mmCIF file of C-alpha atoms in Angstrom:
data_model
loop_
_atom_site.group_PDB
_atom_site.id
_atom_site.type_symbol
_atom_site.label_atom_id
_atom_site.label_comp_id
_atom_site.label_asym_id
_atom_site.label_seq_id
_atom_site.Cartn_x
_atom_site.Cartn_y
_atom_site.Cartn_z
ATOM 1 C CA MET A 1273 144.827 -300.145 -99.534
ATOM 2 C CA GLN A 1274 142.070 -300.547 -102.042
ATOM 3 C CA ILE A 1275 144.679 -301.828 -104.170
ATOM 4 C CA ARG A 1276 145.665 -305.089 -101.798
ATOM 5 C CA ALA A 1277 142.029 -306.224 -100.925
ATOM 6 C CA THR A 1278 141.249 -306.019 -104.667
ATOM 7 C CA CYS A 1279 143.981 -308.165 -105.365
ATOM 8 C CA LEU A 1280 143.705 -310.284 -102.775
ATOM 9 C CA ILE A 1281 139.568 -310.883 -104.242
ATOM 10 C CA ILE A 1282 140.771 -311.594 -107.056
ATOM 11 C CA LEU A 1283 143.231 -314.321 -105.777
ATOM 12 C CA THR A 1284 140.584 -315.510 -103.387
ATOM 13 C CA SER A 1285 138.211 -315.837 -106.399
ATOM 14 C CA VAL A 1286 140.652 -317.679 -108.828
ATOM 15 C CA ALA A 1287 141.736 -319.938 -105.705
ATOM 16 C CA ALA A 1288 138.078 -321.107 -104.724
ATOM 17 C CA SER A 1289 137.255 -321.699 -109.015
ATOM 18 C CA LEU A 1290 140.513 -323.679 -108.735
ATOM 19 C CA ALA A 1291 139.316 -325.618 -106.206
ATOM 20 C CA ALA A 1292 135.945 -326.460 -107.253
ATOM 21 C CA ILE A 1293 136.800 -327.717 -110.720
ATOM 22 C CA PHE A 1294 139.522 -329.756 -108.989
ATOM 23 C CA ASN A 1295 136.996 -330.975 -106.886
ATOM 24 C CA ALA A 1296 134.798 -331.852 -109.680
ATOM 25 C CA TYR A 1297 137.538 -333.306 -111.531
ATOM 26 C CA VAL A 1298 138.404 -335.669 -108.350
ATOM 27 C CA GLN A 1299 134.763 -336.826 -107.922
ATOM 28 C CA LYS A 1300 133.860 -337.628 -111.771
ATOM 29 C CA ARG A 1301 137.317 -338.552 -113.617
ATOM 30 C CA GLN A 1302 135.460 -337.037 -116.799
ATOM 31 C CA PHE A 1303 135.207 -334.122 -118.381
ATOM 32 C CA TYR A 1304 131.212 -334.645 -119.212
ATOM 33 C CA PRO A 1305 130.156 -335.745 -115.650
ATOM 34 C CA SER A 1306 132.523 -333.028 -113.975
ATOM 35 C CA VAL A 1307 130.608 -330.236 -116.005
ATOM 36 C CA VAL A 1308 127.363 -331.721 -114.848
ATOM 37 C CA TYR A 1309 128.410 -331.662 -111.385
ATOM 38 C CA LEU A 1310 129.899 -328.140 -111.362
ATOM 39 C CA THR A 1311 126.783 -326.757 -113.238
ATOM 40 C CA LYS A 1312 123.927 -328.747 -110.362
ATOM 41 C CA SER A 1313 126.316 -328.145 -106.968
ATOM 42 C CA ASN A 1314 124.601 -325.021 -105.418
ATOM 43 C CA ALA A 1315 128.245 -324.619 -103.811
ATOM 44 C CA SER A 1316 130.114 -324.786 -107.165
ATOM 45 C CA LEU A 1317 127.842 -322.540 -108.660
ATOM 46 C CA ALA A 1318 128.550 -319.911 -105.537
ATOM 47 C CA VAL A 1319 132.082 -320.208 -106.678
ATOM 48 C CA LEU A 1320 131.859 -319.887 -110.192
ATOM 49 C CA TYR A 1321 129.253 -316.943 -109.863
ATOM 50 C CA ALA A 1322 132.051 -315.240 -107.514
ATOM 51 C CA GLN A 1323 134.325 -315.767 -110.516
ATOM 52 C CA SER A 1324 132.237 -314.387 -113.032
ATOM 53 C CA LEU A 1325 131.651 -311.219 -111.175
ATOM 54 C CA VAL A 1326 135.418 -310.766 -110.674
ATOM 55 C CA LEU A 1327 136.074 -311.140 -114.447
ATOM 56 C CA VAL A 1328 133.352 -308.627 -115.075
ATOM 57 C CA TYR A 1329 134.968 -306.250 -113.000
ATOM 58 C CA LEU A 1330 138.432 -306.883 -114.382
ATOM 59 C CA LEU A 1331 136.656 -306.442 -117.952
ATOM 60 C CA ALA A 1332 135.251 -302.866 -116.608
ATOM 61 C CA GLN A 1333 138.697 -302.129 -115.444
ATOM 62 C CA THR A 1334 140.319 -302.559 -118.495
ATOM 63 C CA ALA A 1335 137.920 -300.925 -120.648
ATOM 64 C CA ARG A 1336 138.134 -297.844 -118.483
ATOM 65 C CA ARG A 1337 141.676 -297.362 -118.635
ATOM 66 C CA LEU A 1338 141.709 -298.176 -122.643
ATOM 67 C CA PHE A 1339 139.463 -295.671 -123.437
ATOM 68 C CA PHE A 1340 140.023 -292.995 -120.764
ATOM 69 C CA GLY A 1341 143.641 -293.558 -119.545
ATOM 70 C CA GLN A 1342 145.001 -292.474 -116.354
ATOM 71 C CA LEU A 1343 141.821 -290.732 -114.539
ATOM 72 C CA ARG A 1344 143.011 -287.813 -111.896
ATOM 73 C CA ALA A 1345 140.936 -288.050 -108.424
ATOM 74 C CA ALA A 1346 138.407 -284.870 -109.971
ATOM 75 C CA GLU A 1347 137.533 -287.115 -112.716
#
C-alpha cells in the first residue's frame, strides 16, 4: 500500500510541475519571462517546492539502497 501511495504522490507532483511549466510557457512564450513568472507566482513556487521535496525523497531512497542494500524489517 505504501508503494502505491508513494507512486501516486510522485506522479501527481510530476504532473503538477509539468502543468505549471507549460502554463508559464503558454502565458509568456519565451524562456526568460517564463522563468521569471515561475519564480514570482506563489502557486508555481508551491508546485516547484513540492517537486523538489519529492526529488529529495527519491535521492534519499536511492542513497539508502546504494549504501545499505535491501534492509530487513528488523533493521
